[in-house]
PDB file of C-alpha atoms in Angstrom:
ATOM      1  CA  UNK S 251       0.000   0.000   0.000  1.00  0.00           C
ATOM      2  CA  UNK S 252       1.438   3.353  -1.058  1.00  0.00           C
ATOM      3  CA  UNK S 253       2.094   5.790   1.775  1.00  0.00           C
ATOM      4  CA  UNK S 254       0.071   8.986   1.988  1.00  0.00           C
ATOM      5  CA  UNK S 255       2.133  12.124   1.348  1.00  0.00           C
ATOM      6  CA  UNK S 256       1.522  15.728   2.380  1.00  0.00           C
ATOM      7  CA  UNK S 257      -2.167  16.523   2.908  1.00  0.00           C
ATOM      8  CA  UNK S 258      -3.569  19.845   1.741  1.00  0.00           C
ATOM      9  CA  UNK S 259      -5.312  21.731   4.531  1.00  0.00           C
ATOM     10  CA  UNK S 260      -8.972  22.414   3.594  1.00  0.00           C
ATOM     11  CA  UNK S 261     -10.238  25.995   3.444  1.00  0.00           C
ATOM     12  CA  UNK S 262     -13.729  27.442   3.874  1.00  0.00           C
ATOM     13  CA  UNK S 263     -14.039  27.592   0.085  1.00  0.00           C
ATOM     14  CA  UNK S 264     -13.790  23.800  -0.024  1.00  0.00           C
ATOM     15  CA  UNK S 265     -16.598  23.117   2.432  1.00  0.00           C
ATOM     16  CA  UNK S 266     -19.931  24.203   0.848  1.00  0.00           C
ATOM     17  CA  UNK S 267     -21.081  25.908   4.048  1.00  0.00           C
ATOM     18  CA  UNK S 268     -24.186  27.938   4.757  1.00  0.00           C
ATOM     19  CA  UNK S 269     -23.652  31.660   5.266  1.00  0.00           C
ATOM     20  CA  UNK S 270     -24.055  31.361   9.044  1.00  0.00           C
ATOM     21  CA  UNK S 271     -21.584  28.513   9.378  1.00  0.00           C
ATOM     22  CA  UNK S 272     -19.090  30.233   7.130  1.00  0.00           C
ATOM     23  CA  UNK S 273     -19.328  33.502   9.083  1.00  0.00           C
ATOM     24  CA  UNK S 274     -18.815  31.783  12.431  1.00  0.00           C
ATOM     25  CA  UNK S 275     -15.919  29.637  11.250  1.00  0.00           C
ATOM     26  CA  UNK S 276     -14.325  32.679   9.599  1.00  0.00           C
ATOM     27  CA  UNK S 277     -14.357  34.482  12.940  1.00  0.00           C
ATOM     28  CA  UNK S 278     -12.670  31.528  14.626  1.00  0.00           C
ATOM     29  CA  UNK S 279     -10.114  30.979  11.861  1.00  0.00           C
ATOM     30  CA  UNK S 280      -9.180  34.543  10.955  1.00  0.00           C
ATOM     31  CA  UNK S 281     -10.300  37.018  13.627  1.00  0.00           C
ATOM     32  CA  UNK S 282      -9.236  35.136  16.762  1.00  0.00           C
ATOM     33  CA  UNK S 283      -6.472  32.781  17.681  1.00  0.00           C
ATOM     34  CA  UNK S 284      -2.859  32.137  16.743  1.00  0.00           C
ATOM     35  CA  UNK S 285      -2.533  32.693  12.973  1.00  0.00           C
ATOM     36  CA  UNK S 286      -4.639  33.118   9.838  1.00  0.00           C
ATOM     37  CA  UNK S 287      -6.495  29.979   8.895  1.00  0.00           C
ATOM     38  CA  UNK S 288      -5.687  28.043  12.066  1.00  0.00           C
ATOM     39  CA  UNK S 289      -7.682  27.118  15.153  1.00  0.00           C
ATOM     40  CA  UNK S 290      -6.564  26.827  18.768  1.00  0.00           C
ATOM     41  CA  UNK S 291      -9.568  26.473  21.120  1.00  0.00           C
ATOM     42  CA  UNK S 292      -9.058  25.943  24.844  1.00  0.00           C
ATOM     43  CA  UNK S 293     -11.235  23.008  25.987  1.00  0.00           C
ATOM     44  CA  UNK S 294     -12.520  23.072  29.557  1.00  0.00           C
ATOM     45  CA  UNK S 295     -15.157  20.326  29.517  1.00  0.00           C
ATOM     46  CA  UNK S 296     -13.143  17.990  31.750  1.00  0.00           C
ATOM     47  CA  UNK S 297     -14.982  18.940  34.944  1.00  0.00           C
ATOM     48  CA  UNK S 298     -17.949  16.909  33.744  1.00  0.00           C
ATOM     49  CA  UNK S 299     -15.973  14.256  31.902  1.00  0.00           C
ATOM     50  CA  UNK S 300     -13.356  13.554  34.606  1.00  0.00           C
ATOM     51  CA  UNK S 301     -14.644  15.240  37.743  1.00  0.00           C
ATOM     52  CA  UNK S 302     -12.613  17.692  39.869  1.00  0.00           C
ATOM     53  CA  UNK S 303      -9.452  15.525  39.824  1.00  0.00           C
ATOM     54  CA  UNK S 304      -8.083  17.299  36.738  1.00  0.00           C
ATOM     55  CA  UNK S 305      -7.909  20.536  38.726  1.00  0.00           C
ATOM     56  CA  UNK S 306      -5.762  19.088  41.522  1.00  0.00           C
ATOM     57  CA  UNK S 307      -2.424  19.783  39.781  1.00  0.00           C
ATOM     58  CA  UNK S 308      -3.239  23.484  39.614  1.00  0.00           C
ATOM     59  CA  UNK S 309      -5.874  24.505  42.176  1.00  0.00           C
ATOM     60  CA  UNK S 310      -6.356  27.859  40.419  1.00  0.00           C
ATOM     61  CA  UNK S 311      -7.850  25.994  37.478  1.00  0.00           C
ATOM     62  CA  UNK S 312     -10.901  24.930  39.497  1.00  0.00           C
ATOM     63  CA  UNK S 313     -12.231  28.469  38.931  1.00  0.00           C
ATOM     64  CA  UNK S 314     -13.437  28.922  35.311  1.00  0.00           C
ATOM     65  CA  UNK S 315     -12.279  32.539  35.508  1.00  0.00           C
ATOM     66  CA  UNK S 316      -8.711  31.163  35.426  1.00  0.00           C
ATOM     67  CA  UNK S 317      -9.246  29.393  32.108  1.00  0.00           C
ATOM     68  CA  UNK S 318     -11.042  32.436  30.719  1.00  0.00           C
ATOM     69  CA  UNK S 319      -8.020  34.578  31.572  1.00  0.00           C
ATOM     70  CA  UNK S 320      -5.702  31.994  29.976  1.00  0.00           C
ATOM     71  CA  UNK S 321      -7.829  31.962  26.811  1.00  0.00           C
ATOM     72  CA  UNK S 322      -7.922  35.763  26.561  1.00  0.00           C
ATOM     73  CA  UNK S 323      -4.297  36.451  27.431  1.00  0.00           C
ATOM     74  CA  UNK S 324      -2.941  33.416  25.565  1.00  0.00           C
ATOM     75  CA  UNK S 325      -4.494  34.266  22.199  1.00  0.00           C
ATOM     76  CA  UNK S 326      -6.772  31.231  21.952  1.00  0.00           C
ATOM     77  CA  UNK S 327      -9.414  31.031  19.237  1.00  0.00           C
ATOM     78  CA  UNK S 328     -12.239  30.168  21.649  1.00  0.00           C
ATOM     79  CA  UNK S 329     -13.039  28.501  24.912  1.00  0.00           C
ATOM     80  CA  UNK S 330     -14.998  25.243  25.191  1.00  0.00           C
ATOM     81  CA  UNK S 331     -17.505  25.027  28.043  1.00  0.00           C
ATOM     82  CA  UNK S 332     -20.492  22.947  29.016  1.00  0.00           C
ATOM     83  CA  UNK S 333     -23.753  24.869  29.250  1.00  0.00           C
ATOM     84  CA  UNK S 334     -23.785  25.456  33.018  1.00  0.00           C
ATOM     85  CA  UNK S 335     -20.338  27.047  33.118  1.00  0.00           C
ATOM     86  CA  UNK S 336     -20.969  29.021  29.920  1.00  0.00           C
ATOM     87  CA  UNK S 337     -24.145  30.544  31.379  1.00  0.00           C
ATOM     88  CA  UNK S 338     -22.625  31.412  34.736  1.00  0.00           C
ATOM     89  CA  UNK S 339     -19.266  32.826  33.700  1.00  0.00           C
ATOM     90  CA  UNK S 340     -19.084  34.026  30.096  1.00  0.00           C
ATOM     91  CA  UNK S 341     -21.702  36.787  30.175  1.00  0.00           C
ATOM     92  CA  UNK S 342     -19.011  39.307  31.172  1.00  0.00           C
ATOM     93  CA  UNK S 343     -16.875  38.386  28.171  1.00  0.00           C
ATOM     94  CA  UNK S 344     -19.519  38.295  25.440  1.00  0.00           C
ATOM     95  CA  UNK S 345     -18.003  39.556  22.202  1.00  0.00           C
ATOM     96  CA  UNK S 346     -14.460  39.279  23.552  1.00  0.00           C
ATOM     97  CA  UNK S 347     -13.977  35.531  23.836  1.00  0.00           C
ATOM     98  CA  UNK S 348     -15.652  33.153  21.348  1.00  0.00           C
ATOM     99  CA  UNK S 349     -17.525  30.191  22.812  1.00  0.00           C
ATOM    100  CA  UNK S 350     -17.727  26.609  21.606  1.00  0.00           C
ATOM    101  CA  UNK S 351     -20.614  25.052  23.518  1.00  0.00           C
ATOM    102  CA  UNK S 352     -20.496  21.317  24.213  1.00  0.00           C
ATOM    103  CA  UNK S 353     -24.018  19.996  23.750  1.00  0.00           C
ATOM    104  CA  UNK S 354     -23.450  16.512  25.171  1.00  0.00           C
ATOM    105  CA  UNK S 355     -21.335  14.922  27.869  1.00  0.00           C
ATOM    106  CA  UNK S 356     -21.061  12.243  30.530  1.00  0.00           C
ATOM    107  CA  UNK S 357     -19.173  11.365  33.679  1.00  0.00           C
ATOM    108  CA  UNK S 358     -16.363   8.807  33.822  1.00  0.00           C
ATOM    109  CA  UNK S 359     -18.049   6.876  36.644  1.00  0.00           C
ATOM    110  CA  UNK S 360     -19.697   4.156  34.511  1.00  0.00           C
ATOM    111  CA  UNK S 361     -17.537   1.892  32.368  1.00  0.00           C
ATOM    112  CA  UNK S 362     -16.672   3.017  28.835  1.00  0.00           C
ATOM    113  CA  UNK S 363     -17.636  -0.393  27.476  1.00  0.00           C
ATOM    114  CA  UNK S 364     -20.923   1.056  26.236  1.00  0.00           C
ATOM    115  CA  UNK S 365     -19.931   4.716  26.195  1.00  0.00           C
ATOM    116  CA  UNK S 366     -22.640   7.238  25.319  1.00  0.00           C
ATOM    117  CA  UNK S 367     -22.923  10.971  26.000  1.00  0.00           C
ATOM    118  CA  UNK S 368     -26.494  12.260  26.245  1.00  0.00           C
ATOM    119  CA  UNK S 369     -27.335  15.737  25.059  1.00  0.00           C
ATOM    120  CA  UNK S 370     -27.438  18.265  27.877  1.00  0.00           C
ATOM    121  CA  UNK S 371     -27.930  21.365  25.709  1.00  0.00           C
ATOM    122  CA  UNK S 372     -29.346  22.316  22.325  1.00  0.00           C
ATOM    123  CA  UNK S 373     -27.986  24.290  19.414  1.00  0.00           C
ATOM    124  CA  UNK S 374     -30.608  26.873  20.369  1.00  0.00           C
ATOM    125  CA  UNK S 375     -28.737  27.310  23.669  1.00  0.00           C
ATOM    126  CA  UNK S 376     -25.529  27.926  21.725  1.00  0.00           C
ATOM    127  CA  UNK S 377     -27.245  30.680  19.726  1.00  0.00           C
ATOM    128  CA  UNK S 378     -28.650  32.231  22.902  1.00  0.00           C
ATOM    129  CA  UNK S 379     -25.198  32.207  24.495  1.00  0.00           C
ATOM    130  CA  UNK S 380     -23.509  33.752  21.450  1.00  0.00           C
ATOM    131  CA  UNK S 381     -21.469  30.678  20.554  1.00  0.00           C
ATOM    132  CA  UNK S 382     -19.552  30.353  17.302  1.00  0.00           C
ATOM    133  CA  UNK S 383     -19.737  26.533  17.223  1.00  0.00           C
ATOM    134  CA  UNK S 384     -21.096  23.545  19.090  1.00  0.00           C
ATOM    135  CA  UNK S 385     -19.151  20.477  20.148  1.00  0.00           C
ATOM    136  CA  UNK S 386     -20.470  16.917  20.151  1.00  0.00           C
ATOM    137  CA  UNK S 387     -18.714  13.798  21.480  1.00  0.00           C
ATOM    138  CA  UNK S 388     -19.300  10.733  19.283  1.00  0.00           C
ATOM    139  CA  UNK S 389     -18.119   7.343  20.538  1.00  0.00           C
ATOM    140  CA  UNK S 390     -17.273   5.342  17.435  1.00  0.00           C
ATOM    141  CA  UNK S 391     -17.352   1.577  18.031  1.00  0.00           C
ATOM    142  CA  UNK S 392     -19.299   1.704  21.284  1.00  0.00           C
ATOM    143  CA  UNK S 393     -22.227  -0.732  21.590  1.00  0.00           C
ATOM    144  CA  UNK S 394     -24.329   2.424  21.985  1.00  0.00           C
ATOM    145  CA  UNK S 395     -23.132   3.951  18.693  1.00  0.00           C
ATOM    146  CA  UNK S 396     -26.512   3.485  16.959  1.00  0.00           C
ATOM    147  CA  UNK S 397     -28.196   5.651  19.596  1.00  0.00           C
ATOM    148  CA  UNK S 398     -25.254   8.056  19.391  1.00  0.00           C
ATOM    149  CA  UNK S 399     -25.520   8.441  15.626  1.00  0.00           C
ATOM    150  CA  UNK S 400     -29.277   9.022  15.816  1.00  0.00           C
ATOM    151  CA  UNK S 401     -28.785  11.657  18.519  1.00  0.00           C
ATOM    152  CA  UNK S 402     -26.070  13.354  16.467  1.00  0.00           C
ATOM    153  CA  UNK S 403     -28.371  13.485  13.439  1.00  0.00           C
ATOM    154  CA  UNK S 404     -30.755  15.708  15.405  1.00  0.00           C
ATOM    155  CA  UNK S 405     -27.890  17.983  16.486  1.00  0.00           C
ATOM    156  CA  UNK S 406     -26.644  18.214  12.893  1.00  0.00           C
ATOM    157  CA  UNK S 407     -30.115  19.107  11.563  1.00  0.00           C
ATOM    158  CA  UNK S 408     -30.589  21.757  14.253  1.00  0.00           C
ATOM    159  CA  UNK S 409     -27.105  23.158  13.559  1.00  0.00           C
ATOM    160  CA  UNK S 410     -27.904  23.455   9.860  1.00  0.00           C
ATOM    161  CA  UNK S 411     -31.103  25.333  10.707  1.00  0.00           C
ATOM    162  CA  UNK S 412     -29.229  27.834  12.882  1.00  0.00           C
ATOM    163  CA  UNK S 413     -26.092  28.109  10.727  1.00  0.00           C
ATOM    164  CA  UNK S 414     -23.932  26.763  13.584  1.00  0.00           C
ATOM    165  CA  UNK S 415     -20.690  24.852  12.857  1.00  0.00           C
ATOM    166  CA  UNK S 416     -20.423  21.420  14.461  1.00  0.00           C
ATOM    167  CA  UNK S 417     -17.166  20.132  15.942  1.00  0.00           C
ATOM    168  CA  UNK S 418     -17.219  16.382  16.569  1.00  0.00           C
ATOM    169  CA  UNK S 419     -15.036  14.863  19.269  1.00  0.00           C
ATOM    170  CA  UNK S 420     -14.544  11.570  17.365  1.00  0.00           C
ATOM    171  CA  UNK S 421     -13.476   9.089  20.033  1.00  0.00           C
ATOM    172  CA  UNK S 422     -13.140   5.319  19.485  1.00  0.00           C
ATOM    173  CA  UNK S 423     -14.549   3.374  22.464  1.00  0.00           C
ATOM    174  CA  UNK S 424     -15.728  -0.072  23.493  1.00  0.00           C
ATOM    175  CA  UNK S 425     -14.489  -3.644  23.665  1.00  0.00           C
ATOM    176  CA  UNK S 426     -14.628  -4.075  19.884  1.00  0.00           C
ATOM    177  CA  UNK S 427     -12.151  -1.211  19.531  1.00  0.00           C
ATOM    178  CA  UNK S 428      -9.840  -2.601  22.218  1.00  0.00           C
ATOM    179  CA  UNK S 429      -9.668  -6.006  20.508  1.00  0.00           C
ATOM    180  CA  UNK S 430      -8.711  -4.328  17.225  1.00  0.00           C
ATOM    181  CA  UNK S 431      -5.635  -2.484  18.434  1.00  0.00           C
ATOM    182  CA  UNK S 432      -7.023  -0.044  20.994  1.00  0.00           C
ATOM    183  CA  UNK S 433      -8.589   3.399  20.985  1.00  0.00           C
ATOM    184  CA  UNK S 434      -5.338   5.179  20.076  1.00  0.00           C
ATOM    185  CA  UNK S 435      -4.348   2.882  17.209  1.00  0.00           C
ATOM    186  CA  UNK S 436      -4.339   4.063  13.604  1.00  0.00           C
ATOM    187  CA  UNK S 437      -7.267   1.816  12.641  1.00  0.00           C
ATOM    188  CA  UNK S 438      -9.482   3.258  15.397  1.00  0.00           C
ATOM    189  CA  UNK S 439      -8.527   6.929  14.973  1.00  0.00           C
ATOM    190  CA  UNK S 440      -8.647   6.782  11.176  1.00  0.00           C
ATOM    191  CA  UNK S 441     -12.063   5.108  11.254  1.00  0.00           C
ATOM    192  CA  UNK S 442     -13.400   7.620  13.787  1.00  0.00           C
ATOM    193  CA  UNK S 443     -12.264  10.554  11.653  1.00  0.00           C
ATOM    194  CA  UNK S 444     -13.970   9.127   8.594  1.00  0.00           C
ATOM    195  CA  UNK S 445     -17.196   8.371  10.458  1.00  0.00           C
ATOM    196  CA  UNK S 446     -17.371  11.965  11.705  1.00  0.00           C
ATOM    197  CA  UNK S 447     -16.860  13.277   8.174  1.00  0.00           C
ATOM    198  CA  UNK S 448     -19.493  10.907   6.762  1.00  0.00           C
ATOM    199  CA  UNK S 449     -22.004  12.044   9.397  1.00  0.00           C
ATOM    200  CA  UNK S 450     -21.544  15.738   8.593  1.00  0.00           C
ATOM    201  CA  UNK S 451     -18.969  17.162  10.998  1.00  0.00           C
ATOM    202  CA  UNK S 452     -17.577  20.538   9.962  1.00  0.00           C
ATOM    203  CA  UNK S 453     -14.585  20.140  12.271  1.00  0.00           C
ATOM    204  CA  UNK S 454     -13.257  16.874  13.680  1.00  0.00           C
ATOM    205  CA  UNK S 455     -11.311  16.518  16.922  1.00  0.00           C
ATOM    206  CA  UNK S 456      -9.172  13.379  17.205  1.00  0.00           C
ATOM    207  CA  UNK S 457      -6.101  12.114  18.987  1.00  0.00           C
ATOM    208  CA  UNK S 458      -2.771  11.681  17.264  1.00  0.00           C
ATOM    209  CA  UNK S 459      -2.631   7.950  16.415  1.00  0.00           C
ATOM    210  CA  UNK S 460      -0.013   5.962  18.277  1.00  0.00           C
ATOM    211  CA  UNK S 461       2.115   3.255  16.688  1.00  0.00           C
ATOM    212  CA  UNK S 462       2.520   0.117  18.785  1.00  0.00           C
ATOM    213  CA  UNK S 463       3.858  -2.953  16.906  1.00  0.00           C
ATOM    214  CA  UNK S 464       2.099  -5.454  19.165  1.00  0.00           C
ATOM    215  CA  UNK S 465      -1.281  -3.716  19.244  1.00  0.00           C
ATOM    216  CA  UNK S 466      -1.121  -2.735  15.560  1.00  0.00           C
ATOM    217  CA  UNK S 467      -1.055  -6.418  14.584  1.00  0.00           C
ATOM    218  CA  UNK S 468      -4.540  -6.785  16.114  1.00  0.00           C
ATOM    219  CA  UNK S 469      -6.067  -4.265  13.696  1.00  0.00           C
ATOM    220  CA  UNK S 470      -8.000  -5.531  10.654  1.00  0.00           C
ATOM    221  CA  UNK S 471      -6.145  -5.716   7.350  1.00  0.00           C
ATOM    222  CA  UNK S 472      -4.717  -3.729   5.678  1.00  0.00           C
ATOM    223  CA  UNK S 473      -3.983  -1.708   8.843  1.00  0.00           C
ATOM    224  CA  UNK S 474      -2.228  -4.651  10.471  1.00  0.00           C
ATOM    225  CA  UNK S 475       0.236  -4.758   7.558  1.00  0.00           C
ATOM    226  CA  UNK S 476       0.984  -1.036   7.332  1.00  0.00           C
ATOM    227  CA  UNK S 477       4.556   0.066   7.885  1.00  0.00           C
ATOM    228  CA  UNK S 478       4.118   3.787   8.559  1.00  0.00           C
ATOM    229  CA  UNK S 479       5.494   6.031  11.269  1.00  0.00           C
ATOM    230  CA  UNK S 480       3.451   8.329  13.514  1.00  0.00           C
ATOM    231  CA  UNK S 481       3.787  11.282  11.144  1.00  0.00           C
ATOM    232  CA  UNK S 482       2.491   9.307   8.171  1.00  0.00           C
ATOM    233  CA  UNK S 483      -0.286   7.804  10.282  1.00  0.00           C
ATOM    234  CA  UNK S 484      -1.358  11.310  11.295  1.00  0.00           C
ATOM    235  CA  UNK S 485      -1.445  12.397   7.638  1.00  0.00           C
ATOM    236  CA  UNK S 486      -3.648   9.405   6.857  1.00  0.00           C
ATOM    237  CA  UNK S 487      -6.156  10.506   9.507  1.00  0.00           C
ATOM    238  CA  UNK S 488      -6.305  14.048   8.109  1.00  0.00           C
ATOM    239  CA  UNK S 489      -6.812  12.680   4.604  1.00  0.00           C
ATOM    240  CA  UNK S 490      -9.620  10.383   5.790  1.00  0.00           C
ATOM    241  CA  UNK S 491     -11.434  13.431   7.196  1.00  0.00           C
ATOM    242  CA  UNK S 492     -11.836  14.794   3.658  1.00  0.00           C
ATOM    243  CA  UNK S 493     -12.791  18.478   3.542  1.00  0.00           C
ATOM    244  CA  UNK S 494     -13.659  18.629   7.233  1.00  0.00           C
ATOM    245  CA  UNK S 495     -11.203  20.644   9.303  1.00  0.00           C
ATOM    246  CA  UNK S 496      -9.156  18.558  11.739  1.00  0.00           C
ATOM    247  CA  UNK S 497      -8.045  19.434  15.264  1.00  0.00           C
ATOM    248  CA  UNK S 498      -5.669  17.223  17.228  1.00  0.00           C
ATOM    249  CA  UNK S 499      -5.960  16.992  20.993  1.00  0.00           C
ATOM    250  CA  UNK S 500      -3.156  17.044  23.517  1.00  0.00           C
ATOM    251  CA  UNK S 501      -4.438  14.485  26.019  1.00  0.00           C
ATOM    252  CA  UNK S 502      -2.999  14.322  29.521  1.00  0.00           C
ATOM    253  CA  UNK S 503      -0.255  16.713  30.593  1.00  0.00           C
ATOM    254  CA  UNK S 504       3.227  16.184  29.103  1.00  0.00           C
ATOM    255  CA  UNK S 505       6.452  18.197  29.013  1.00  0.00           C
ATOM    256  CA  UNK S 506       6.751  21.349  26.922  1.00  0.00           C
ATOM    257  CA  UNK S 507       9.128  19.598  24.517  1.00  0.00           C
ATOM    258  CA  UNK S 508       6.831  16.618  23.952  1.00  0.00           C
ATOM    259  CA  UNK S 509       3.801  18.870  23.519  1.00  0.00           C
ATOM    260  CA  UNK S 510       5.451  21.132  20.941  1.00  0.00           C
ATOM    261  CA  UNK S 511       6.721  18.089  19.051  1.00  0.00           C
ATOM    262  CA  UNK S 512       3.188  16.646  18.938  1.00  0.00           C
ATOM    263  CA  UNK S 513       1.794  20.014  17.835  1.00  0.00           C
ATOM    264  CA  UNK S 514       4.332  20.366  15.032  1.00  0.00           C
ATOM    265  CA  UNK S 515       3.662  16.811  13.862  1.00  0.00           C
ATOM    266  CA  UNK S 516      -0.085  17.516  13.748  1.00  0.00           C
ATOM    267  CA  UNK S 517       0.212  20.805  11.880  1.00  0.00           C
ATOM    268  CA  UNK S 518       2.729  19.315   9.472  1.00  0.00           C
ATOM    269  CA  UNK S 519       0.262  16.542   8.702  1.00  0.00           C
ATOM    270  CA  UNK S 520      -2.318  19.049   7.448  1.00  0.00           C
ATOM    271  CA  UNK S 521      -4.327  19.750  10.609  1.00  0.00           C
ATOM    272  CA  UNK S 522      -6.188  23.039  10.843  1.00  0.00           C
ATOM    273  CA  UNK S 523      -5.327  23.386  14.484  1.00  0.00           C
ATOM    274  CA  UNK S 524      -4.802  22.116  17.996  1.00  0.00           C
ATOM    275  CA  UNK S 525      -7.172  21.709  20.915  1.00  0.00           C
ATOM    276  CA  UNK S 526      -4.978  21.445  24.005  1.00  0.00           C
ATOM    277  CA  UNK S 527      -6.668  21.846  27.382  1.00  0.00           C
ATOM    278  CA  UNK S 528      -5.024  20.153  30.359  1.00  0.00           C
ATOM    279  CA  UNK S 529      -1.595  20.755  28.836  1.00  0.00           C
ATOM    280  CA  UNK S 530      -2.299  24.470  29.157  1.00  0.00           C
ATOM    281  CA  UNK S 531      -4.523  25.192  32.159  1.00  0.00           C
ATOM    282  CA  UNK S 532      -2.973  22.556  34.428  1.00  0.00           C
ATOM    283  CA  UNK S 533       0.107  24.785  34.310  1.00  0.00           C
ATOM    284  CA  UNK S 534       0.523  27.882  36.452  1.00  0.00           C
ATOM    285  CA  UNK S 535      -0.305  31.144  34.706  1.00  0.00           C
ATOM    286  CA  UNK S 536       3.216  32.114  33.660  1.00  0.00           C
ATOM    287  CA  UNK S 537       3.927  28.591  32.409  1.00  0.00           C
ATOM    288  CA  UNK S 538       0.611  28.519  30.541  1.00  0.00           C
ATOM    289  CA  UNK S 539       1.459  31.797  28.823  1.00  0.00           C
ATOM    290  CA  UNK S 540       4.861  30.438  27.863  1.00  0.00           C
ATOM    291  CA  UNK S 541       3.450  27.291  26.236  1.00  0.00           C
ATOM    292  CA  UNK S 542       0.672  29.279  24.539  1.00  0.00           C
ATOM    293  CA  UNK S 543       3.255  31.633  23.046  1.00  0.00           C
ATOM    294  CA  UNK S 544       5.352  28.710  21.816  1.00  0.00           C
ATOM    295  CA  UNK S 545       2.299  27.118  20.200  1.00  0.00           C
ATOM    296  CA  UNK S 546       1.270  30.369  18.501  1.00  0.00           C
ATOM    297  CA  UNK S 547       4.764  30.931  17.129  1.00  0.00           C
ATOM    298  CA  UNK S 548       4.922  27.410  15.793  1.00  0.00           C
ATOM    299  CA  UNK S 549       1.438  27.584  14.248  1.00  0.00           C
ATOM    300  CA  UNK S 550       2.295  30.843  12.505  1.00  0.00           C
ATOM    301  CA  UNK S 551       4.601  28.777  10.290  1.00  0.00           C
ATOM    302  CA  UNK S 552       1.497  26.957   9.011  1.00  0.00           C
ATOM    303  CA  UNK S 553      -0.847  29.950   8.612  1.00  0.00           C
ATOM    304  CA  UNK S 554      -2.896  30.322   5.444  1.00  0.00           C
TER     305      UNK S 554
END
């Protein structure tokens, strides 16, 4: 199988968007954030997804005002909140800091074997709160994926009606995924990216695929036979997403050097941007500003 080479980064002209979606994405891509044509939202939905434990490393981060300050001072494209936090904290910053409203979510208390995130907000709430996009978590491969896909269809239809861009957190989950190389394998991440594109995502959030010789052999063919490095695997994921914009996540906190290397790999693979949360706001303010500056400077090399 021939390796995938450099992937061209999609633009708004490629996407056949409604006027409302195009206007909102243009604001995120060109009027806010690190560099023309790139996206760098700051996700802060972990309080629901993981509970308060993610705030232990930096107690200041328990207060949403801390992340808001990081997003404003660090030059982020937007902040990602669940509806309760968005309603209670962002009213003072309306017009200054773009919002991406997560419309579904879950806790980590039940097992992920049948992962499903119910909707806790509507696209109408995003419009009321002045959001520029909505976020939806889709668990590809979960036994509950049929219900998930049906629920997402309603979000997509509502988003089309309101001209609201949809960002899909495309996350492989479930036992079937684990027996085929794991949630971070190329097969799982590549499949999740394609599913999100097929279902109508405007922007797709995925993890950088990891290469593990032992786990990779468990993936279905031809993935089990692929001899590609992490950079080429990441390009494959971007290509599978078609004309949807792709954001790569940072995951749990790592060193500055590892984070910048991951960011450069992602942008070099054709990603539109980065969506790093814990790797930013789990740091103290001065350290967060330092990493944000490094990310902006690096992303400027990939600006449109």
